[in-house]
Amino acid sequence: MNKFLLAALLMHSCCILGSTSFAAESLSDLGSLRGFISDSINGEAVVYANVLVKGTTRGATSTVRGYYFIPALPMGKHTIRFSHVGFRIREIVVTIAPDEIAELTIALVPVDIRLDEMVVTQERATHAAETDLGIKKITSREIEMTPPGFESDIFRVLQSAPGVSTTGDVTAKYYVRGGGSDQNLLLLNGATIYNPFHALGIYSVIDPEMISAMEFQNGGFATEYGGRLSSILTVTTRDGNKNRYGGSAQASFLSGKLAVEGPLPYGSFLVTGRKSYNAKIFKNYLGGTQAPFDFYDLSFKVNYANPDLSKNGKFMAHGFLSDDRVMNHDLRKEDYVVRNAIAGANWNKVWSSPLYSNLTIAYSGFTAEVLPNLSSAVPRTNAVRDISLDAGLTYVYQNRDELSAGVQTKSITTQLQVVNIYGRRYSFDESGSDLTLYAEYKFYRWDTFGLHLGTRVKPIGISKNRPNLFEPRFSATYRPSDWLALKAAAGWYSQEMITLADENELISIFEPWIIVPDYVDAQQAAHFLFGITTYIGADFTVDLEAYYKSMIDLVEPNTRKYTATARDYVNTTGKAYGCDLLVKFQSSHFYAQTSYSLSWSFKTRGGVSYAPRYDTRHAVHVLLGYSFLEGWQASASWTLKSGMPFTPIIGFYDRLIIDPTSSGSTAYEPATFYGAKNSTRLPVYHRLDLSLSKEFRIGFTDIALGASIINVYDRKNIFFFDRDTGQSIYMLRFSPSLTLKVGV
């Protein structure tokens, strides 16, 4: 293994040196084009816009900052075409000089859906050989087109992606390609969110109103990301309106929202807030009782870009707070409090040379507490303090190759007090710091072939049992024709932070985070992916991905702990494999997406393999959206999937109990025989959701009114069987809801 890594690094270094020489000696007579793309109405960055040099296959896609860069353009005049869904196409003629970088910053004009204007279809990605296997860019249109249920939520959009599974309607927790829920990393403006759920795990803490861009990676992720085994979800929030002050208020059956935004000198700001106010609707799946939870979240973002101080530089500061409380109002039951607190700053700059730099500093805090009151529960607390720094550089050569490198460091402190199965109080306070260096070289010099080679180097780990020093990454794309792309990716990943959670708990409120204990190894995984993408015109794509994931040193509770001195946690292994199919079509007014997943996932402990609770053999998701007339929008979502596995009851018996305080006294109590772990599945799950919304304007006020129905045909999907009564407990039944949004 070490020899392989050394050879890969040597080849990587040779490629970098060779490409540098090639760029300097052979391409000095070419020029480049770069700039920023913004919305003409509010000044926000236009994310994932396509920039195409007409008459060629050359181009770029804008980043989350709206930045684009096209190297190696022949000298002379070129027509540049800018396009994005929901904006009018714009074409501009530019002159490229040899060995110079031309700058072109533009604003795109959005269409007005209320006036039934044509929505521009997004053109195919202009990086013909982009190695994007395992990456899904989630646009605002996908969020808008997904039926919102009680209110719009990003995890509902995510759960329709192939390879993503859940254990029921009443939880937003998601599992990616056989990995546990704690193997997913969520980054908000570069800061980790340790508890991304509201209301017993039903909704995300991130309000869709604050989102500018989302990118989801379900495997083979790039070298700049680490610390998790299964997926990366990066969320970038909006900057706020740079041209005028405005605000909005929104009400649903679940919560009320407020947002205020506007310009600042050389910048803008955005403040959002959300508060729950009615939980009666959740009686559908809480046994007819009043839901005891209450939550709120607050966020702000301020950005500053003064060209006199730093040309093409931008500073951003942000903060986020969330608070969830489960208050039973019964002293015989325990209460829960869960909080997130995030603060961070970011500085990025485009330098005079084709060099882009980014610096992020972030603090992420998480606390969870169990308040026993007069119940038999014991006090439990968990706290995480995470301070991180990430500095990265990207350099683009004239032959279109790119070199990215950076350094990341974290300082983490965890505090935990729990009680094990023997009633012994267990205090676990740990701290650690890590240092990671990463580098990746991207070969884009060929029109039909793209290759990424990179590695993460971790000389210092958070846990005592640090994982492998090297984490190599690889991805490649081959385009034999304009309509076909063949893709492959592989990588090695590690994780040193875990949650102490039981996967068999259907709804778990207290899931503490800890650093991996000293006596077990850090979790590691290897990803292998292969994909085929077919392009049928500019609007229709078919993606097929096959994957295999090998997981070693997974940390699990020790279910065979027979003595008080035995270890609480042990290492196990796991694997997952399958294929995901995604068919997508989008036109001016119609959006359609269908996905199918076939997957197998297993965990092995003590030589015995079993399917985890979240294993889903078959899953089909259909999403349809249609914009019509003046401001009307309709959408539908249908899901069909295999039932979740569970451990069946195969019999009962009377267990003999001998009373040690009375000679000869015996008694019997009922006991249960269980079958093999997760050897049986619940019935097939399927559900249809519908929504209809209307946008209109009265004076200077924008109004959006929406109606939606969850589980239109009232399917009785089983959540679980009550082991005491044998009764079936169902998920969400037929549930209508309304939303109202008013903005100025």
PDB file of C-alpha atoms in Angstrom, residues 203-468:
ATOM      1  CA  TYR A 203     -36.877  19.049   9.523  1.00  0.00           C
ATOM      2  CA  SER A 204     -33.593  20.690   8.652  1.00  0.00           C
ATOM      3  CA  VAL A 205     -32.301  23.622  10.697  1.00  0.00           C
ATOM      4  CA  ILE A 206     -31.394  25.382   7.429  1.00  0.00           C
ATOM      5  CA  ASP A 207     -34.123  27.605   6.039  1.00  0.00           C
ATOM      6  CA  PRO A 208     -34.292  27.278   2.211  1.00  0.00           C
ATOM      7  CA  GLU A 209     -34.921  31.039   1.995  1.00  0.00           C
ATOM      8  CA  MET A 210     -31.291  31.702   2.963  1.00  0.00           C
ATOM      9  CA  ILE A 211     -29.681  29.351   0.419  1.00  0.00           C
ATOM     10  CA  SER A 212     -27.717  30.473  -2.631  1.00  0.00           C
ATOM     11  CA  ALA A 213     -26.166  27.141  -3.651  1.00  0.00           C
ATOM     12  CA  MET A 214     -26.023  23.507  -2.545  1.00  0.00           C
ATOM     13  CA  GLU A 215     -23.652  20.764  -3.655  1.00  0.00           C
ATOM     14  CA  PHE A 216     -24.053  17.142  -2.588  1.00  0.00           C
ATOM     15  CA  GLN A 217     -21.264  14.568  -2.987  1.00  0.00           C
ATOM     16  CA  ASN A 218     -22.266  10.961  -2.343  1.00  0.00           C
ATOM     17  CA  GLY A 219     -18.920   9.332  -3.063  1.00  0.00           C
ATOM     18  CA  GLY A 220     -15.437   9.863  -4.419  1.00  0.00           C
ATOM     19  CA  PHE A 221     -15.350  13.425  -3.094  1.00  0.00           C
ATOM     20  CA  ALA A 222     -12.455  15.784  -3.806  1.00  0.00           C
ATOM     21  CA  THR A 223      -9.287  16.167  -1.744  1.00  0.00           C
ATOM     22  CA  GLU A 224     -10.444  19.377  -0.058  1.00  0.00           C
ATOM     23  CA  TYR A 225     -13.088  17.398   1.851  1.00  0.00           C
ATOM     24  CA  GLY A 226     -12.506  14.845   4.593  1.00  0.00           C
ATOM     25  CA  GLY A 227     -13.579  13.776   8.054  1.00  0.00           C
ATOM     26  CA  ARG A 228     -16.609  11.708   6.939  1.00  0.00           C
ATOM     27  CA  LEU A 229     -17.027   8.376   5.168  1.00  0.00           C
ATOM     28  CA  SER A 230     -20.248   8.729   3.165  1.00  0.00           C
ATOM     29  CA  SER A 231     -21.203  12.189   1.915  1.00  0.00           C
ATOM     30  CA  ILE A 232     -20.522  15.920   1.890  1.00  0.00           C
ATOM     31  CA  LEU A 233     -23.280  18.546   1.701  1.00  0.00           C
ATOM     32  CA  THR A 234     -22.018  22.115   1.256  1.00  0.00           C
ATOM     33  CA  VAL A 235     -24.490  24.974   1.655  1.00  0.00           C
ATOM     34  CA  THR A 236     -23.668  28.561   0.694  1.00  0.00           C
ATOM     35  CA  THR A 237     -26.061  31.243   1.908  1.00  0.00           C
ATOM     36  CA  ARG A 238     -27.184  34.314  -0.004  1.00  0.00           C
ATOM     37  CA  ASP A 239     -25.337  37.610   0.380  1.00  0.00           C
ATOM     38  CA  GLY A 240     -28.464  39.740   0.556  1.00  0.00           C
ATOM     39  CA  ASN A 241     -29.835  42.316  -1.859  1.00  0.00           C
ATOM     40  CA  LYS A 242     -27.071  44.722  -2.928  1.00  0.00           C
ATOM     41  CA  ASN A 243     -29.420  47.190  -4.635  1.00  0.00           C
ATOM     42  CA  ARG A 244     -32.311  47.884  -2.251  1.00  0.00           C
ATOM     43  CA  TYR A 245     -33.700  47.090   1.185  1.00  0.00           C
ATOM     44  CA  GLY A 246     -36.357  44.436   1.422  1.00  0.00           C
ATOM     45  CA  GLY A 247     -37.927  41.817   3.607  1.00  0.00           C
ATOM     46  CA  SER A 248     -40.355  38.934   3.670  1.00  0.00           C
ATOM     47  CA  ALA A 249     -42.616  37.105   6.103  1.00  0.00           C
ATOM     48  CA  GLN A 250     -43.848  33.557   5.700  1.00  0.00           C
ATOM     49  CA  ALA A 251     -46.323  31.419   7.628  1.00  0.00           C
ATOM     50  CA  SER A 252     -47.012  27.690   7.497  1.00  0.00           C
ATOM     51  CA  PHE A 253     -48.716  25.145   9.746  1.00  0.00           C
ATOM     52  CA  LEU A 254     -45.340  24.514  11.380  1.00  0.00           C
ATOM     53  CA  SER A 255     -43.577  27.858  11.831  1.00  0.00           C
ATOM     54  CA  GLY A 256     -43.315  31.530  11.033  1.00  0.00           C
ATOM     55  CA  LYS A 257     -40.348  33.083   9.203  1.00  0.00           C
ATOM     56  CA  LEU A 258     -38.882  36.539   8.773  1.00  0.00           C
ATOM     57  CA  ALA A 259     -36.076  37.759   6.506  1.00  0.00           C
ATOM     58  CA  VAL A 260     -34.523  41.217   6.126  1.00  0.00           C
ATOM     59  CA  GLU A 261     -31.833  42.155   3.604  1.00  0.00           C
ATOM     60  CA  GLY A 262     -30.302  45.171   1.966  1.00  0.00           C
ATOM     61  CA  PRO A 263     -27.207  47.036   0.801  1.00  0.00           C
ATOM     62  CA  LEU A 264     -24.275  48.237   2.896  1.00  0.00           C
ATOM     63  CA  PRO A 265     -21.327  50.400   1.806  1.00  0.00           C
ATOM     64  CA  TYR A 266     -19.377  48.079  -0.518  1.00  0.00           C
ATOM     65  CA  GLY A 267     -21.532  45.122   0.477  1.00  0.00           C
ATOM     66  CA  SER A 268     -24.844  43.795   1.739  1.00  0.00           C
ATOM     67  CA  PHE A 269     -26.455  41.891   4.613  1.00  0.00           C
ATOM     68  CA  LEU A 270     -29.041  39.181   5.200  1.00  0.00           C
ATOM     69  CA  VAL A 271     -30.818  38.279   8.469  1.00  0.00           C
ATOM     70  CA  THR A 272     -33.290  35.384   8.763  1.00  0.00           C
ATOM     71  CA  GLY A 273     -35.292  33.894  11.615  1.00  0.00           C
ATOM     72  CA  ARG A 274     -37.756  31.060  12.101  1.00  0.00           C
ATOM     73  CA  LYS A 275     -39.906  30.033  15.086  1.00  0.00           C
ATOM     74  CA  SER A 276     -42.297  27.130  15.598  1.00  0.00           C
ATOM     75  CA  TYR A 277     -45.731  28.038  16.914  1.00  0.00           C
ATOM     76  CA  ASN A 278     -48.058  25.104  16.391  1.00  0.00           C
ATOM     77  CA  ALA A 279     -47.273  21.414  16.829  1.00  0.00           C
ATOM     78  CA  LYS A 280     -50.802  19.983  16.790  1.00  0.00           C
ATOM     79  CA  ILE A 281     -50.313  18.779  13.227  1.00  0.00           C
ATOM     80  CA  PHE A 282     -47.877  16.111  14.404  1.00  0.00           C
ATOM     81  CA  LYS A 283     -50.621  14.257  16.235  1.00  0.00           C
ATOM     82  CA  ASN A 284     -50.826  12.093  13.103  1.00  0.00           C
ATOM     83  CA  TYR A 285     -47.828  10.076  14.165  1.00  0.00           C
ATOM     84  CA  LEU A 286     -47.439  10.821  17.894  1.00  0.00           C
ATOM     85  CA  GLY A 287     -50.351   8.697  19.013  1.00  0.00           C
ATOM     86  CA  GLY A 288     -52.848  11.548  19.104  1.00  0.00           C
ATOM     87  CA  THR A 289     -50.978  13.482  21.767  1.00  0.00           C
ATOM     88  CA  GLN A 290     -49.787  17.049  21.606  1.00  0.00           C
ATOM     89  CA  ALA A 291     -46.212  17.325  20.308  1.00  0.00           C
ATOM     90  CA  PRO A 292     -44.078  18.808  23.104  1.00  0.00           C
ATOM     91  CA  PHE A 293     -41.322  20.374  21.042  1.00  0.00           C
ATOM     92  CA  ASP A 294     -40.443  23.965  20.301  1.00  0.00           C
ATOM     93  CA  PHE A 295     -37.654  25.344  18.116  1.00  0.00           C
ATOM     94  CA  TYR A 296     -36.171  28.437  16.547  1.00  0.00           C
ATOM     95  CA  ASP A 297     -33.210  29.374  14.358  1.00  0.00           C
ATOM     96  CA  LEU A 298     -31.486  32.668  13.544  1.00  0.00           C
ATOM     97  CA  SER A 299     -28.852  33.493  10.947  1.00  0.00           C
ATOM     98  CA  PHE A 300     -27.018  36.490   9.582  1.00  0.00           C
ATOM     99  CA  LYS A 301     -24.491  37.185   6.852  1.00  0.00           C
ATOM    100  CA  VAL A 302     -22.529  40.350   6.070  1.00  0.00           C
ATOM    101  CA  ASN A 303     -20.200  40.736   3.102  1.00  0.00           C
ATOM    102  CA  TYR A 304     -17.783  43.499   2.146  1.00  0.00           C
ATOM    103  CA  ALA A 305     -15.945  44.027  -1.154  1.00  0.00           C
ATOM    104  CA  ASN A 306     -14.072  47.334  -1.516  1.00  0.00           C
ATOM    105  CA  PRO A 307     -12.088  47.362  -4.791  1.00  0.00           C
ATOM    106  CA  ASP A 308      -9.912  50.211  -3.503  1.00  0.00           C
ATOM    107  CA  LEU A 309      -8.658  48.011  -0.666  1.00  0.00           C
ATOM    108  CA  SER A 310      -8.572  44.681  -2.482  1.00  0.00           C
ATOM    109  CA  LYS A 311      -9.456  44.342  -6.148  1.00  0.00           C
ATOM    110  CA  ASN A 312     -11.515  41.202  -6.786  1.00  0.00           C
ATOM    111  CA  GLY A 313     -11.376  40.424  -3.077  1.00  0.00           C
ATOM    112  CA  LYS A 314     -14.330  39.773  -0.797  1.00  0.00           C
ATOM    113  CA  PHE A 315     -14.770  39.418   2.971  1.00  0.00           C
ATOM    114  CA  MET A 316     -17.751  37.650   4.541  1.00  0.00           C
ATOM    115  CA  ALA A 317     -18.851  37.099   8.154  1.00  0.00           C
ATOM    116  CA  HIS A 318     -21.742  34.894   9.180  1.00  0.00           C
ATOM    117  CA  GLY A 319     -23.459  33.431  12.227  1.00  0.00           C
ATOM    118  CA  PHE A 320     -26.124  30.832  12.973  1.00  0.00           C
ATOM    119  CA  LEU A 321     -28.056  29.789  16.096  1.00  0.00           C
ATOM    120  CA  SER A 322     -30.639  27.054  16.597  1.00  0.00           C
ATOM    121  CA  ASP A 323     -32.450  25.817  19.683  1.00  0.00           C
ATOM    122  CA  ASP A 324     -34.706  22.770  20.078  1.00  0.00           C
ATOM    123  CA  ARG A 325     -36.592  21.866  23.222  1.00  0.00           C
ATOM    124  CA  VAL A 326     -38.707  18.828  24.010  1.00  0.00           C
ATOM    125  CA  MET A 327     -40.711  19.836  27.084  1.00  0.00           C
ATOM    126  CA  ASN A 328     -43.254  17.182  28.104  1.00  0.00           C
ATOM    127  CA  HIS A 329     -44.926  19.331  30.799  1.00  0.00           C
ATOM    128  CA  ASP A 330     -45.051  16.161  32.876  1.00  0.00           C
ATOM    129  CA  LEU A 331     -42.563  15.837  35.725  1.00  0.00           C
ATOM    130  CA  ARG A 332     -42.667  12.058  35.322  1.00  0.00           C
ATOM    131  CA  LYS A 333     -40.995  12.390  31.908  1.00  0.00           C
ATOM    132  CA  GLU A 334     -37.608  13.728  30.941  1.00  0.00           C
ATOM    133  CA  ASP A 335     -37.069  16.861  28.817  1.00  0.00           C
ATOM    134  CA  TYR A 336     -34.437  17.585  26.157  1.00  0.00           C
ATOM    135  CA  VAL A 337     -32.538  20.659  24.978  1.00  0.00           C
ATOM    136  CA  VAL A 338     -30.364  20.708  21.822  1.00  0.00           C
ATOM    137  CA  ARG A 339     -28.484  23.757  20.503  1.00  0.00           C
ATOM    138  CA  ASN A 340     -26.187  24.775  17.632  1.00  0.00           C
ATOM    139  CA  ALA A 341     -24.013  27.896  17.602  1.00  0.00           C
ATOM    140  CA  ILE A 342     -21.891  28.811  14.567  1.00  0.00           C
ATOM    141  CA  ALA A 343     -19.740  31.804  13.681  1.00  0.00           C
ATOM    142  CA  GLY A 344     -17.264  32.227  10.864  1.00  0.00           C
ATOM    143  CA  ALA A 345     -15.416  34.504   8.486  1.00  0.00           C
ATOM    144  CA  ASN A 346     -14.235  34.023   4.935  1.00  0.00           C
ATOM    145  CA  TRP A 347     -11.899  35.961   2.664  1.00  0.00           C
ATOM    146  CA  ASN A 348     -11.429  35.055  -0.990  1.00  0.00           C
ATOM    147  CA  LYS A 349      -9.582  36.835  -3.757  1.00  0.00           C
ATOM    148  CA  VAL A 350      -8.863  36.555  -7.455  1.00  0.00           C
ATOM    149  CA  TRP A 351      -5.277  37.667  -8.005  1.00  0.00           C
ATOM    150  CA  SER A 352      -3.755  39.377 -11.050  1.00  0.00           C
ATOM    151  CA  SER A 353      -2.367  36.038 -12.198  1.00  0.00           C
ATOM    152  CA  PRO A 354      -4.796  33.126 -12.788  1.00  0.00           C
ATOM    153  CA  LEU A 355      -4.705  32.385  -9.064  1.00  0.00           C
ATOM    154  CA  TYR A 356      -7.674  32.097  -6.712  1.00  0.00           C
ATOM    155  CA  SER A 357      -7.300  31.973  -2.921  1.00  0.00           C
ATOM    156  CA  ASN A 358      -9.748  31.240  -0.124  1.00  0.00           C
ATOM    157  CA  LEU A 359      -9.365  31.516   3.655  1.00  0.00           C
ATOM    158  CA  THR A 360     -12.052  30.308   6.078  1.00  0.00           C
ATOM    159  CA  ILE A 361     -12.096  30.461   9.870  1.00  0.00           C
ATOM    160  CA  ALA A 362     -15.066  28.919  11.675  1.00  0.00           C
ATOM    161  CA  TYR A 363     -16.365  28.043  15.122  1.00  0.00           C
ATOM    162  CA  SER A 364     -19.031  25.384  15.590  1.00  0.00           C
ATOM    163  CA  GLY A 365     -20.607  24.598  18.944  1.00  0.00           C
ATOM    164  CA  PHE A 366     -23.109  21.886  19.808  1.00  0.00           C
ATOM    165  CA  THR A 367     -24.784  21.084  23.131  1.00  0.00           C
ATOM    166  CA  ALA A 368     -27.376  18.482  24.090  1.00  0.00           C
ATOM    167  CA  GLU A 369     -28.876  17.878  27.503  1.00  0.00           C
ATOM    168  CA  VAL A 370     -31.331  15.457  29.094  1.00  0.00           C
ATOM    169  CA  LEU A 371     -33.293  16.917  32.024  1.00  0.00           C
ATOM    170  CA  PRO A 372     -34.699  13.978  34.038  1.00  0.00           C
ATOM    171  CA  ASN A 373     -37.214  15.891  36.230  1.00  0.00           C
ATOM    172  CA  LEU A 374     -38.877  13.198  38.403  1.00  0.00           C
ATOM    173  CA  SER A 375     -38.475  10.417  35.855  1.00  0.00           C
ATOM    174  CA  SER A 376     -36.148   7.432  36.139  1.00  0.00           C
ATOM    175  CA  ALA A 377     -33.862   8.946  33.502  1.00  0.00           C
ATOM    176  CA  VAL A 378     -30.424  10.166  34.529  1.00  0.00           C
ATOM    177  CA  PRO A 379     -28.876  13.504  33.557  1.00  0.00           C
ATOM    178  CA  ARG A 380     -26.927  13.309  30.318  1.00  0.00           C
ATOM    179  CA  THR A 381     -25.005  16.089  28.657  1.00  0.00           C
ATOM    180  CA  ASN A 382     -22.887  16.443  25.548  1.00  0.00           C
ATOM    181  CA  ALA A 383     -20.917  19.422  24.255  1.00  0.00           C
ATOM    182  CA  VAL A 384     -18.690  19.898  21.213  1.00  0.00           C
ATOM    183  CA  ARG A 385     -16.402  22.862  20.549  1.00  0.00           C
ATOM    184  CA  ASP A 386     -14.896  22.925  17.056  1.00  0.00           C
ATOM    185  CA  ILE A 387     -12.505  25.636  15.811  1.00  0.00           C
ATOM    186  CA  SER A 388     -11.275  25.200  12.242  1.00  0.00           C
ATOM    187  CA  LEU A 389      -9.108  26.955   9.670  1.00  0.00           C
ATOM    188  CA  ASP A 390      -8.986  26.192   5.951  1.00  0.00           C
ATOM    189  CA  ALA A 391      -6.648  27.966   3.509  1.00  0.00           C
ATOM    190  CA  GLY A 392      -6.591  26.974  -0.161  1.00  0.00           C
ATOM    191  CA  LEU A 393      -5.152  28.079  -3.502  1.00  0.00           C
ATOM    192  CA  THR A 394      -6.156  27.234  -7.065  1.00  0.00           C
ATOM    193  CA  TYR A 395      -3.946  28.019 -10.060  1.00  0.00           C
ATOM    194  CA  VAL A 396      -5.113  27.618 -13.667  1.00  0.00           C
ATOM    195  CA  TYR A 397      -2.532  26.998 -16.390  1.00  0.00           C
ATOM    196  CA  GLN A 398      -2.848  28.210 -19.959  1.00  0.00           C
ATOM    197  CA  ASN A 399      -3.249  24.615 -21.109  1.00  0.00           C
ATOM    198  CA  ARG A 400      -6.431  24.534 -18.938  1.00  0.00           C
ATOM    199  CA  ASP A 401      -4.928  22.286 -16.249  1.00  0.00           C
ATOM    200  CA  GLU A 402      -5.575  23.276 -12.625  1.00  0.00           C
ATOM    201  CA  LEU A 403      -3.564  22.832  -9.447  1.00  0.00           C
ATOM    202  CA  SER A 404      -5.294  23.084  -6.063  1.00  0.00           C
ATOM    203  CA  ALA A 405      -3.555  22.870  -2.703  1.00  0.00           C
ATOM    204  CA  GLY A 406      -4.290  23.846   0.852  1.00  0.00           C
ATOM    205  CA  VAL A 407      -3.961  23.281   4.561  1.00  0.00           C
ATOM    206  CA  GLN A 408      -6.690  22.523   7.096  1.00  0.00           C
ATOM    207  CA  THR A 409      -6.549  22.334  10.863  1.00  0.00           C
ATOM    208  CA  LYS A 410      -9.106  21.671  13.592  1.00  0.00           C
ATOM    209  CA  SER A 411      -9.163  21.883  17.364  1.00  0.00           C
ATOM    210  CA  ILE A 412     -12.009  19.864  18.877  1.00  0.00           C
ATOM    211  CA  THR A 413     -13.135  19.390  22.473  1.00  0.00           C
ATOM    212  CA  THR A 414     -15.922  16.989  23.460  1.00  0.00           C
ATOM    213  CA  GLN A 415     -17.598  16.571  26.832  1.00  0.00           C
ATOM    214  CA  LEU A 416     -19.957  13.712  27.609  1.00  0.00           C
ATOM    215  CA  GLN A 417     -21.725  12.248  30.623  1.00  0.00           C
ATOM    216  CA  VAL A 418     -23.837   9.121  30.129  1.00  0.00           C
ATOM    217  CA  VAL A 419     -24.749   5.939  32.006  1.00  0.00           C
ATOM    218  CA  ASN A 420     -23.910   2.501  30.582  1.00  0.00           C
ATOM    219  CA  ILE A 421     -26.095  -0.601  30.745  1.00  0.00           C
ATOM    220  CA  TYR A 422     -24.825  -1.421  34.238  1.00  0.00           C
ATOM    221  CA  GLY A 423     -25.927   1.941  35.639  1.00  0.00           C
ATOM    222  CA  ARG A 424     -22.369   3.168  35.957  1.00  0.00           C
ATOM    223  CA  ARG A 425     -21.827   6.876  35.308  1.00  0.00           C
ATOM    224  CA  TYR A 426     -19.442   7.322  32.398  1.00  0.00           C
ATOM    225  CA  SER A 427     -17.626  10.632  31.946  1.00  0.00           C
ATOM    226  CA  PHE A 428     -15.774  11.119  28.699  1.00  0.00           C
ATOM    227  CA  ASP A 429     -13.959  14.408  28.126  1.00  0.00           C
ATOM    228  CA  GLU A 430     -11.522  14.503  25.241  1.00  0.00           C
ATOM    229  CA  SER A 431      -9.774  17.041  23.066  1.00  0.00           C
ATOM    230  CA  GLY A 432      -7.566  16.849  20.026  1.00  0.00           C
ATOM    231  CA  SER A 433      -6.201  18.764  17.069  1.00  0.00           C
ATOM    232  CA  ASP A 434      -5.411  17.686  13.555  1.00  0.00           C
ATOM    233  CA  LEU A 435      -3.408  18.992  10.625  1.00  0.00           C
ATOM    234  CA  THR A 436      -4.184  18.065   7.035  1.00  0.00           C
ATOM    235  CA  LEU A 437      -2.404  19.024   3.830  1.00  0.00           C
ATOM    236  CA  TYR A 438      -4.101  18.411   0.501  1.00  0.00           C
ATOM    237  CA  ALA A 439      -3.177  18.778  -3.160  1.00  0.00           C
ATOM    238  CA  GLU A 440      -4.945  17.904  -6.394  1.00  0.00           C
ATOM    239  CA  TYR A 441      -3.930  18.272 -10.018  1.00  0.00           C
ATOM    240  CA  LYS A 442      -6.658  18.423 -12.665  1.00  0.00           C
ATOM    241  CA  PHE A 443      -5.807  17.562 -16.265  1.00  0.00           C
ATOM    242  CA  TYR A 444      -8.099  19.510 -18.615  1.00  0.00           C
ATOM    243  CA  ARG A 445      -5.668  19.921 -21.521  1.00  0.00           C
ATOM    244  CA  TRP A 446      -7.503  17.330 -23.613  1.00  0.00           C
ATOM    245  CA  ASP A 447     -10.996  17.987 -24.970  1.00  0.00           C
ATOM    246  CA  THR A 448     -12.209  14.404 -24.502  1.00  0.00           C
ATOM    247  CA  PHE A 449     -10.366  13.297 -21.373  1.00  0.00           C
ATOM    248  CA  GLY A 450     -10.167  14.726 -17.854  1.00  0.00           C
ATOM    249  CA  LEU A 451      -8.178  13.370 -14.925  1.00  0.00           C
ATOM    250  CA  HIS A 452      -7.917  14.370 -11.256  1.00  0.00           C
ATOM    251  CA  LEU A 453      -5.056  13.057  -9.114  1.00  0.00           C
ATOM    252  CA  GLY A 454      -4.715  14.109  -5.508  1.00  0.00           C
ATOM    253  CA  THR A 455      -4.171  13.125  -1.919  1.00  0.00           C
ATOM    254  CA  ARG A 456      -4.743  14.272   1.633  1.00  0.00           C
ATOM    255  CA  VAL A 457      -1.818  13.984   4.030  1.00  0.00           C
ATOM    256  CA  LYS A 458      -2.645  13.893   7.738  1.00  0.00           C
ATOM    257  CA  PRO A 459       0.506  13.971   9.919  1.00  0.00           C
ATOM    258  CA  ILE A 460      -1.554  14.829  13.029  1.00  0.00           C
ATOM    259  CA  GLY A 461      -4.935  13.300  13.875  1.00  0.00           C
ATOM    260  CA  ILE A 462      -7.648  14.201  16.370  1.00  0.00           C
ATOM    261  CA  SER A 463      -7.800  10.720  17.900  1.00  0.00           C
ATOM    262  CA  LYS A 464      -4.965   8.776  19.505  1.00  0.00           C
ATOM    263  CA  ASN A 465      -5.325   6.031  16.896  1.00  0.00           C
ATOM    264  CA  ARG A 466      -4.795   8.266  13.890  1.00  0.00           C
ATOM    265  CA  PRO A 467      -5.887   6.770  10.530  1.00  0.00           C
ATOM    266  CA  ASN A 468      -3.633   6.338   7.504  1.00  0.00           C
TER     267      ASN A 468
END
